[in-house]
CSV table of C-alpha atoms in Angstrom, one decimal:
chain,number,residue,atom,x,y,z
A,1,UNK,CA,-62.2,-49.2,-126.1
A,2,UNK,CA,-65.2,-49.8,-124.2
A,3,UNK,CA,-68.8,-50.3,-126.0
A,4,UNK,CA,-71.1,-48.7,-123.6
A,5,UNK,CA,-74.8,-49.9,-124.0
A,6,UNK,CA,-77.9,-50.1,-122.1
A,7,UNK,CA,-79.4,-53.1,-121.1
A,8,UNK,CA,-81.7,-53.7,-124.3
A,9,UNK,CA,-83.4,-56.1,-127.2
A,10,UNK,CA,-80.9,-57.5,-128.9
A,11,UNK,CA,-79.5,-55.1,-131.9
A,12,UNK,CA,-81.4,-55.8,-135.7
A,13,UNK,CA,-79.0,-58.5,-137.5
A,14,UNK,CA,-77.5,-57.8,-140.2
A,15,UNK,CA,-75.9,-60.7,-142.3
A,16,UNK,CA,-72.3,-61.3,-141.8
A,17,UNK,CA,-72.0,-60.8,-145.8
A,18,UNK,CA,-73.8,-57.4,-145.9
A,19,UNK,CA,-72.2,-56.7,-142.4
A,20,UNK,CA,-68.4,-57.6,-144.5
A,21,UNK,CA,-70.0,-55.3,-147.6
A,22,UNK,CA,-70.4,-52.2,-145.6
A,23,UNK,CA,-67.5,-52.1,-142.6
A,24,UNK,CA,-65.0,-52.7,-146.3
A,25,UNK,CA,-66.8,-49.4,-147.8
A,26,UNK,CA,-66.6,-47.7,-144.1
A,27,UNK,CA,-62.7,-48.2,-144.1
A,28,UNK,CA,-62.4,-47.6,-148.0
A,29,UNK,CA,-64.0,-44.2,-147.8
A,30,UNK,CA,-63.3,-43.2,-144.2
A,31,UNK,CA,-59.6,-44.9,-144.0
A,32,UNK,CA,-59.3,-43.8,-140.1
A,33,UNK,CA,-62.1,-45.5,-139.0
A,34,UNK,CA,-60.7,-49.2,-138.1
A,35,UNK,CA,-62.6,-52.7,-138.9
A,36,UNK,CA,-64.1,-52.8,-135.0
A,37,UNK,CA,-65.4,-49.3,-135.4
A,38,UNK,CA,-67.0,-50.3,-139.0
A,39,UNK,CA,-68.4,-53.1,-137.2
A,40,UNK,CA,-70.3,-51.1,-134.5
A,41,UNK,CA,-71.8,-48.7,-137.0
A,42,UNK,CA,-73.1,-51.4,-139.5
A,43,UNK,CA,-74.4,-52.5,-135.7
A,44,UNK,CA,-75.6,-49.1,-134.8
A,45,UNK,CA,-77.1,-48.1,-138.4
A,46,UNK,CA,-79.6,-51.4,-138.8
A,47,UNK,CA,-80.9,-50.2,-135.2
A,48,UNK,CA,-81.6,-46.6,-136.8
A,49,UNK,CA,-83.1,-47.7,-139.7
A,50,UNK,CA,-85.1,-50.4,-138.1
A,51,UNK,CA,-86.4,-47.7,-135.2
A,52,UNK,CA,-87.2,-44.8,-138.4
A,53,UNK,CA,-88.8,-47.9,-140.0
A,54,UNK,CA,-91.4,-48.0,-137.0
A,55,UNK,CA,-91.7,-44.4,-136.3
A,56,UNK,CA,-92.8,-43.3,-139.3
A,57,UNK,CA,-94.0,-40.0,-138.6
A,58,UNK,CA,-91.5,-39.0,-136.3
A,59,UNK,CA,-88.7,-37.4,-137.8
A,60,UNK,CA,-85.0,-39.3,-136.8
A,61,UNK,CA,-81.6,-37.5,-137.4
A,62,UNK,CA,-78.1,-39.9,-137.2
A,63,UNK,CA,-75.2,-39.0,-135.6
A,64,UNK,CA,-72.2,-38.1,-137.9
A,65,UNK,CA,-70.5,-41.7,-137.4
A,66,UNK,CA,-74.3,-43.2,-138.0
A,67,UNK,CA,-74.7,-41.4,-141.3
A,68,UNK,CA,-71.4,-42.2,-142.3
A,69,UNK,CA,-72.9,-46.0,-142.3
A,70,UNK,CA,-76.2,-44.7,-144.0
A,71,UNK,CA,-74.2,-43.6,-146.8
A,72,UNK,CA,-72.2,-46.6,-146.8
A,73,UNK,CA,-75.7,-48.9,-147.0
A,74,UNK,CA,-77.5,-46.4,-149.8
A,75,UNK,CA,-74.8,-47.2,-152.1
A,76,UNK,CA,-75.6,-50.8,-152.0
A,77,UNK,CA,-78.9,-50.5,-153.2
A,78,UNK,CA,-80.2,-54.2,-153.4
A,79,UNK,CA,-78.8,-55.0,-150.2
A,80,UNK,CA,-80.5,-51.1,-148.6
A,81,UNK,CA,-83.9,-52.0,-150.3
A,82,UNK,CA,-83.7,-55.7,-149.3
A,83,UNK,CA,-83.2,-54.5,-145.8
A,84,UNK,CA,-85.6,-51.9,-145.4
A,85,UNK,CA,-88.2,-54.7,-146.8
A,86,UNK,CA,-87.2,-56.9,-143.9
A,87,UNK,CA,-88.5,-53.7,-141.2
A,88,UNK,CA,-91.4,-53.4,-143.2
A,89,UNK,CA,-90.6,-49.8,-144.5
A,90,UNK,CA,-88.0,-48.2,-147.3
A,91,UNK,CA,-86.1,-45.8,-145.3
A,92,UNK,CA,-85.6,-42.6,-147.3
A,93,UNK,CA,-82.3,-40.8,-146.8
A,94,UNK,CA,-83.3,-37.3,-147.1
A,95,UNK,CA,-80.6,-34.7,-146.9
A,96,UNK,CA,-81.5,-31.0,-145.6
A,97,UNK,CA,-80.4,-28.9,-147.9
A,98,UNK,CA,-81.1,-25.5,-146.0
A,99,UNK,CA,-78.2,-24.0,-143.6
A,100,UNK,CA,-78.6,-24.9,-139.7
A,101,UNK,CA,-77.3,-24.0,-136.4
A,102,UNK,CA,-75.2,-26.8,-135.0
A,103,UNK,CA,-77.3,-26.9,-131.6
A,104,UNK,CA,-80.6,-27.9,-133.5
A,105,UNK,CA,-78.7,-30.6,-135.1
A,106,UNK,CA,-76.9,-32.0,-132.0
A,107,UNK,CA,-80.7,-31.8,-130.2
A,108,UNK,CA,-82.2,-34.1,-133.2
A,109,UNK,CA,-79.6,-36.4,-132.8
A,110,UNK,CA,-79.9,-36.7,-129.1
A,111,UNK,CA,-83.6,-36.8,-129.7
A,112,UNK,CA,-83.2,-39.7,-131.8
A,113,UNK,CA,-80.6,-41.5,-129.8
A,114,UNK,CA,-83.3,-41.0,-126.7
A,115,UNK,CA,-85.7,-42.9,-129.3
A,116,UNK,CA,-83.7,-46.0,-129.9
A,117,UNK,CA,-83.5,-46.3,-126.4
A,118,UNK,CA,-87.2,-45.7,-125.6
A,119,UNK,CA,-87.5,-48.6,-128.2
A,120,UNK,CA,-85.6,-50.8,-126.2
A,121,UNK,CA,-82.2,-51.1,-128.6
A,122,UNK,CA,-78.9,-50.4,-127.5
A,123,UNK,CA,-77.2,-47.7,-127.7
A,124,UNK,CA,-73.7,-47.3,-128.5
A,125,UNK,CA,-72.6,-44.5,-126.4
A,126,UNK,CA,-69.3,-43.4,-128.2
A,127,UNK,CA,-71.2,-43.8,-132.0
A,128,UNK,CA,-73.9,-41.4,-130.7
A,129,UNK,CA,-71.8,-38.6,-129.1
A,130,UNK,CA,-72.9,-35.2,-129.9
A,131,UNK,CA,-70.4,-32.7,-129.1
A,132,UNK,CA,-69.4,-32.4,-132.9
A,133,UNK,CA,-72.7,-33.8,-133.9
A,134,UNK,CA,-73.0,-32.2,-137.4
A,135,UNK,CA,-74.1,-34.3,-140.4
A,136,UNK,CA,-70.6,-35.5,-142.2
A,137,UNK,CA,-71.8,-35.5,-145.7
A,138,UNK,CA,-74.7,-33.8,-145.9
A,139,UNK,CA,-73.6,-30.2,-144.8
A,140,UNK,CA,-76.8,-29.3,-142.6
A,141,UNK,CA,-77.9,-33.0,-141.7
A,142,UNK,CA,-80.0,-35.4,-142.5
A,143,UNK,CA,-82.9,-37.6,-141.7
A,144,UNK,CA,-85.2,-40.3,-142.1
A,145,UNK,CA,-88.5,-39.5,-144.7
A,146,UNK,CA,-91.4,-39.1,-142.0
């Protein structure tokens, strides 16, 4: 499978520890999503929270496969807080809890995708796609706490 990125700053690291901590509770709770794939989105989640660490005003929507790694990093709380210390910022996860047409959803997340490019991160093309871009937990989405 091919890992499409744009020429950018290197991705946020992410300890290969913490990085072994979330890709195992990516496969435990999503067993169709394989190591490599858990892998990308521990990648592709740090580079969303460190870009909604340094925007914070501007609202920032994952993709489904992102906020499946969200969820996976809010449930390790020391390790989330820890992290979110390291961008200077605690992240809030805030789910929407109001009903929304898919369309605005997919926009927000190509919005913020468009973002961590502006920023200068890569961006994962396949982890990003859109055309079934609702939220996979949350029911109407989610976002960042601007």
């Amino acid at each position: 499978m091919t890992n499409l990125m744009v020429d950018a700053r290197p991705a946020v690291h992410v300890s290969a520890a913490l990085r072994a901590r979330l890709s195992a509770r990516i496969q435990s709770e999503r067993p169709e999503i394989g190591a490599e794939l858990a892998d990308r989105i521990v990648s592709g989640t740090a580079v969303f929270l460190a870009v909604s660490a340094a925007n914070p005003v501007q609202r920032m929507t994952p993709s489904a496969l992102i906020d499946v790694g969200w969820h996976a990093w809010v449930l390790h709380t020391r390790d989330y807080a820890e992290f979110c210390a390291t961008l200077g910022r605690f992240v809030h996860h805030v789910p929407t809890d109001e009903a929304r047409p898919a369309t605005e959803g997919r926009a927000e997340v190509t919005r913020t995708a468009d973002l961590i490019k502006s920023a200068g991160y890569p961006v994962d093309a396949e982890l990003w796609a859109v055309a079934g871009a609702d939220c996979s937990q949350c029911h109407a989405g989610c976002s960042d706490s601007p």
